[in-house]
Short mmCIF file of C-alpha atoms in Angstrom, two decimals:
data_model
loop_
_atom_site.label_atom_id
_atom_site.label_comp_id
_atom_site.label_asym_id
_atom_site.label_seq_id
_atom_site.Cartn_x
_atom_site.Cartn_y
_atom_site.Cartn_z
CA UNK D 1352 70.60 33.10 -4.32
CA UNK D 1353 67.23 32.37 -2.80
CA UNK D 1354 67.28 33.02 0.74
CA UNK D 1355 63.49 31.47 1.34
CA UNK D 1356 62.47 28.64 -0.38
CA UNK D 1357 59.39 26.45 -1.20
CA UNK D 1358 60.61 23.37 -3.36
CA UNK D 1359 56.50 22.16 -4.29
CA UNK D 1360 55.19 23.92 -6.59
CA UNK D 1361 52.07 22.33 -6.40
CA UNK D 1362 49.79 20.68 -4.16
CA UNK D 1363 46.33 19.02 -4.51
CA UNK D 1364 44.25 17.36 -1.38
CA UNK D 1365 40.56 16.43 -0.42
CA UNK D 1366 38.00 18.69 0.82
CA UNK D 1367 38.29 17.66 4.68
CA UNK D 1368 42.07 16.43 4.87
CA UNK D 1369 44.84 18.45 5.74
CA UNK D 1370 47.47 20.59 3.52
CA UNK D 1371 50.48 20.76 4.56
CA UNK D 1372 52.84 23.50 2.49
CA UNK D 1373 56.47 23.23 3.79
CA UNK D 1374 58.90 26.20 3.39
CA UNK D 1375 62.89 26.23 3.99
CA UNK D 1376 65.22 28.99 4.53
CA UNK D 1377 69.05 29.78 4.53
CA UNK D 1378 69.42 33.49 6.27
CA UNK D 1379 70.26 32.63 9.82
CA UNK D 1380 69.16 36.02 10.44
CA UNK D 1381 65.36 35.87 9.32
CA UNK D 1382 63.80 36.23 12.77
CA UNK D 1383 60.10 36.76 11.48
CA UNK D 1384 58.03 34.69 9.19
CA UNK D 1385 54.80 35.10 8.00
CA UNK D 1386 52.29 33.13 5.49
CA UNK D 1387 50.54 34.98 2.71
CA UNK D 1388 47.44 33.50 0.27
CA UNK D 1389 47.36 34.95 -3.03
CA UNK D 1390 44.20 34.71 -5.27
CA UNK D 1391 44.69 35.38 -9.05
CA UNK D 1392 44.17 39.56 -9.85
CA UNK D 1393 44.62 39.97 -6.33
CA UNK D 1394 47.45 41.49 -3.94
CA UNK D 1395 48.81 38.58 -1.44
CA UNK D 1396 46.54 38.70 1.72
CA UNK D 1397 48.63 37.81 5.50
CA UNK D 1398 47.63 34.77 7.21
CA UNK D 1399 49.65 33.87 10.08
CA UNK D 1400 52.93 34.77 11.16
CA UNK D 1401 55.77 33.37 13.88
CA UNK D 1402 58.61 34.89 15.63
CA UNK D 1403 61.95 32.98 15.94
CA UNK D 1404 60.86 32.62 19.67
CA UNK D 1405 58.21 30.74 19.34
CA UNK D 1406 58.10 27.34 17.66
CA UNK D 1407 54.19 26.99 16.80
CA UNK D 1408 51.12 29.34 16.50
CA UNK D 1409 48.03 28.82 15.93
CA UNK D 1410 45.06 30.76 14.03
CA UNK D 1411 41.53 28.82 13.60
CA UNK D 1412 42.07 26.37 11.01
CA UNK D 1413 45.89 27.52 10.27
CA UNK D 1414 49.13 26.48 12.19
CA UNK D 1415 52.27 27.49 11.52
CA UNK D 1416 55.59 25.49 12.97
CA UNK D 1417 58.78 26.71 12.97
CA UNK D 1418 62.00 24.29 13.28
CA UNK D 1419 65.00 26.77 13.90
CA UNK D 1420 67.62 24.26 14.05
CA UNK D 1421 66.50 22.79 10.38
CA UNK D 1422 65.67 26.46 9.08
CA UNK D 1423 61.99 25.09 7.89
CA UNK D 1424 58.46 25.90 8.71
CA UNK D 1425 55.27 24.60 7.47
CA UNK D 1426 51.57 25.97 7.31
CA UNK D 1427 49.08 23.24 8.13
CA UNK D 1428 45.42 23.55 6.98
CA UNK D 1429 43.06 21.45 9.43
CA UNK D 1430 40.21 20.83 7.88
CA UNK D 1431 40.90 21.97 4.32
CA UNK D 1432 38.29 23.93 2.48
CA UNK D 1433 37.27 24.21 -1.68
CA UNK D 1434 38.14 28.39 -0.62
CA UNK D 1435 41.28 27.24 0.63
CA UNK D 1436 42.61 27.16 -3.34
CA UNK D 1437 45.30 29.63 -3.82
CA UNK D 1438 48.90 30.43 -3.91
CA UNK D 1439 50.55 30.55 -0.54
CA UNK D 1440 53.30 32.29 0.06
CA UNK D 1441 56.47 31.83 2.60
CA UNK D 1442 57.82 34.90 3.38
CA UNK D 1443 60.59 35.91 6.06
CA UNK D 1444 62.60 39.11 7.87
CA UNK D 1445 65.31 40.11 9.10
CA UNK D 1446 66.49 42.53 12.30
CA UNK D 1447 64.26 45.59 13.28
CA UNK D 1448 65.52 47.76 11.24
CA UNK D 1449 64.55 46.21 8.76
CA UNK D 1450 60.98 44.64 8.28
CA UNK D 1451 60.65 44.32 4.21
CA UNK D 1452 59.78 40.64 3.26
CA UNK D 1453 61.91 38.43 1.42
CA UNK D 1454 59.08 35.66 -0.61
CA UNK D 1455 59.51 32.28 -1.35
CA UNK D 1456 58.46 31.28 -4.95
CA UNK D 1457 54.84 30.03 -3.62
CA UNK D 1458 52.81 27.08 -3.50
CA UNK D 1459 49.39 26.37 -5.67
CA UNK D 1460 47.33 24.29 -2.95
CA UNK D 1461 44.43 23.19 -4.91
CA UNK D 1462 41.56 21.41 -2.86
CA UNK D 1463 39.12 19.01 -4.59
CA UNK D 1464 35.57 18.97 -3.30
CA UNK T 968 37.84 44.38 0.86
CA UNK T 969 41.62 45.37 0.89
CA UNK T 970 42.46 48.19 2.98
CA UNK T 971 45.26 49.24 0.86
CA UNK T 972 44.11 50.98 -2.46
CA UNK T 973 46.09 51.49 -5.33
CA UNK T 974 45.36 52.95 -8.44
CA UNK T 975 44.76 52.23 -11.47
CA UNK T 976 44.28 48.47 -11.55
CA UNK T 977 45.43 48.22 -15.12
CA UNK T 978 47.60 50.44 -17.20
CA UNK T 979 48.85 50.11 -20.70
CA UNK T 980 51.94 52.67 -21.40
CA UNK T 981 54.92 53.10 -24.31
CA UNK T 982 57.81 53.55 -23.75
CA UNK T 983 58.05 57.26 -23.93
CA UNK T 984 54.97 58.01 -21.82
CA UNK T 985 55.24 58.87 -18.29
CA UNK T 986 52.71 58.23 -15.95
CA UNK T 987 52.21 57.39 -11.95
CA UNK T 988 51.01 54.40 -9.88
CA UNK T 989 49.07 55.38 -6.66
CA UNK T 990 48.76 53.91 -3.28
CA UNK T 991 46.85 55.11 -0.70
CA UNK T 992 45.81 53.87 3.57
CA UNK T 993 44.34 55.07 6.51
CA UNK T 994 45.64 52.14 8.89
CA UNK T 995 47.77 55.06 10.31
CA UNK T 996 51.02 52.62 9.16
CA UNK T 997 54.23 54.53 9.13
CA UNK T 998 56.00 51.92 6.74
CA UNK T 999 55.10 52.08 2.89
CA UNK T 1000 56.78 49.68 0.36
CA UNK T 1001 56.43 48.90 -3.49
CA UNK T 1002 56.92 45.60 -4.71
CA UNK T 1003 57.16 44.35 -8.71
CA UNK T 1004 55.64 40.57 -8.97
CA UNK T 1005 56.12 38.88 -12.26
CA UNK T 1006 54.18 36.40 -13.44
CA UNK T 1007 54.69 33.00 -11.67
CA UNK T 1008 57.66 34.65 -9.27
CA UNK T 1009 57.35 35.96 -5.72
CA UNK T 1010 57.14 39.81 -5.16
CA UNK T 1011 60.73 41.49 -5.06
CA UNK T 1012 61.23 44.13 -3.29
CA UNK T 1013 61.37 48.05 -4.88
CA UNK T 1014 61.49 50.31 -2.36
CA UNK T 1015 60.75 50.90 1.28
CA UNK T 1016 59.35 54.56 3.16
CA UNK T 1017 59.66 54.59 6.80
CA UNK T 1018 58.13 57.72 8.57
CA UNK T 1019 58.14 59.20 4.53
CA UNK T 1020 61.70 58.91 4.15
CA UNK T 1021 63.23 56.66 1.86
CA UNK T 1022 64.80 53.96 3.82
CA UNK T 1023 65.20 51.14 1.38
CA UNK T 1024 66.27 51.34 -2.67
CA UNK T 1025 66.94 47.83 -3.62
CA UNK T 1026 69.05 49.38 -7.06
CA UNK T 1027 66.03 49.80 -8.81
CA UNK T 1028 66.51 52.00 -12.34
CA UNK T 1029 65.98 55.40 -11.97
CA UNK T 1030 63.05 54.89 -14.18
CA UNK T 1031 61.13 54.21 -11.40
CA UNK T 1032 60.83 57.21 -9.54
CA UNK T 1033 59.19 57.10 -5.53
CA UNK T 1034 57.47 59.61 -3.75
CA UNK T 1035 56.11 59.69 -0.61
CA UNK T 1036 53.78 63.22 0.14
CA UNK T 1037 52.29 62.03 3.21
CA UNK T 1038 51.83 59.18 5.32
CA UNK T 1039 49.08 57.91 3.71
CA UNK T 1040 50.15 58.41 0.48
CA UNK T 1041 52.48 56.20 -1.63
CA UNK T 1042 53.30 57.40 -5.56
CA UNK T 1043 55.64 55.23 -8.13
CA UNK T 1044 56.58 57.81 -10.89
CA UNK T 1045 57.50 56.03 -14.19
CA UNK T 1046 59.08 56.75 -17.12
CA UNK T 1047 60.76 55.14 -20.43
CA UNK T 1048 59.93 52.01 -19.43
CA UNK T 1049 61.13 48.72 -20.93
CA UNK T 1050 59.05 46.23 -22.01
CA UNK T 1051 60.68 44.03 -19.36
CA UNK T 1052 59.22 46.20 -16.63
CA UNK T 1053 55.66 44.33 -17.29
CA UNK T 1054 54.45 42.91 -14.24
CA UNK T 1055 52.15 43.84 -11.57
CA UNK T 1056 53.22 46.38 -8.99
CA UNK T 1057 52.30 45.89 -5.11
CA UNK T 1058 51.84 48.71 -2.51
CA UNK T 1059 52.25 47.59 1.35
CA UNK T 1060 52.42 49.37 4.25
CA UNK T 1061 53.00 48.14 8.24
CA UNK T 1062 52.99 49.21 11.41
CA UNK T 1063 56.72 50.62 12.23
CA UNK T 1064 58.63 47.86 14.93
CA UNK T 1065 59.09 44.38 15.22
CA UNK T 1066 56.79 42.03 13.81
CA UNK T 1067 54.13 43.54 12.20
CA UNK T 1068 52.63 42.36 9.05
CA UNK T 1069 52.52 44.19 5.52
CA UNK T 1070 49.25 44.48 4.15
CA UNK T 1071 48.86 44.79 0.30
CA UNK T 1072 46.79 46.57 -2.34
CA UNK T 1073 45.49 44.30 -5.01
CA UNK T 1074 48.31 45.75 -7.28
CA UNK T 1075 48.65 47.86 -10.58
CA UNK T 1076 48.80 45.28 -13.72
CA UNK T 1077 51.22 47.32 -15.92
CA UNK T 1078 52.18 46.79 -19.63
CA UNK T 1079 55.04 48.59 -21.30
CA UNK T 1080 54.04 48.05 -25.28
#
């Protein structure tokens, strides 16, 4: 059962425009969720992250939303960048005790110059 | 530059050998973590080492052996390993409390032959 999803497995855009990668979940307990970017041969590298009391935050060119009530966040990319091309990863947690991540299958953004 | 290190980046082993992944940081991060990513699936989750205790075994075979000799210091013992247990092996580590990101190594790419 996968507890954190991302249903687009792909995703291509224009240098300039914005990506939008979307991410759903189905543990009512996940109270922390972060973004990862994975390059190939590499480890995944954090991004951003949100707590479950906050419904946006923002980081330079990255902006993460979080909709409690329909278990779904997204990562926007504002402007989108050729270096931008990687997997991205949802990830969540659960409960202080507790702070291992639980990934979503990722998303391969690919921009186009 | 990834402030997580883990050694070797590749290793080739039969099924008999045994032999030892290595992760080491200096972040001062009290929480240490292995994770196994196959290729084109999200990291799952191996083990977890809060204050060098093991916290977290997620049933993983004993073939996979962890150790933990210090805080900075993060070892994955293996032995008779199935060819199934390809994949590449992630070291984290994160502050201890709420909301703190892991931070990953760039991984061990292991082949059982």
């Amino acid at each position: 059962d996968q507890q954190v999803k991302q249903n687009s497995p792909s995703l291509s855009v224009q240098e300039g425009r914005i990506s939008i990668l979307n991410c759903d979940y189905t543990n009512s307990m996940f109270d922390y969720f972060l973004w990862y970017k994975k390059y190939p041969a590499e480890g995944p590298t954090f991004l951003i992250s949100i707590s479950s009391i906050k419904d946006k935050n923002e980081d330079g060119r990255f902006t993460v939303f979080l909709n409690k009530s329909a278990k779904h966040l997204s990562l926007h990319i504002v402007p989108s960048q050729p270096g931008d091309s990687a997997v991205y990863f949802c990830a969540a947690s659960a409960g202080t005790g507790r702070r291992a991540l639980t990934f979503g299958s990722g998303t391969r953004l690919q921009v186009q110059p | 530059d990834t402030e997580v290190t883990q050694t070797p980046k590749h290793l080739v082993m039969g099924m008999t050998n045994k032999k030892s992944l290595k992760c080491e940081q200096h972040m001062g991060h009290r929480a240490m973590y292995w994770y196994k990513q196959k290729a084109k699936k999200p990291p799952e989750l191996m083990f977890v080492y809060s204050y060098e205790k093991l916290s977290i075994n997620e049933s993983v075979p004993s073939r996979f052996s962890p150790e933990c000799p210090n805080s900075s210091l993060l070892n994955l013992h293996l032995h008779a390993l199935q060819p199934e247990d390809s994949a590449l092996y992630l070291c984290a580590s994160s502050r201890q409390g709420e909301n703190s990101p892991l931070h990953f190594g760039n991984g061990t790419r292991l082949t059982v032959t």
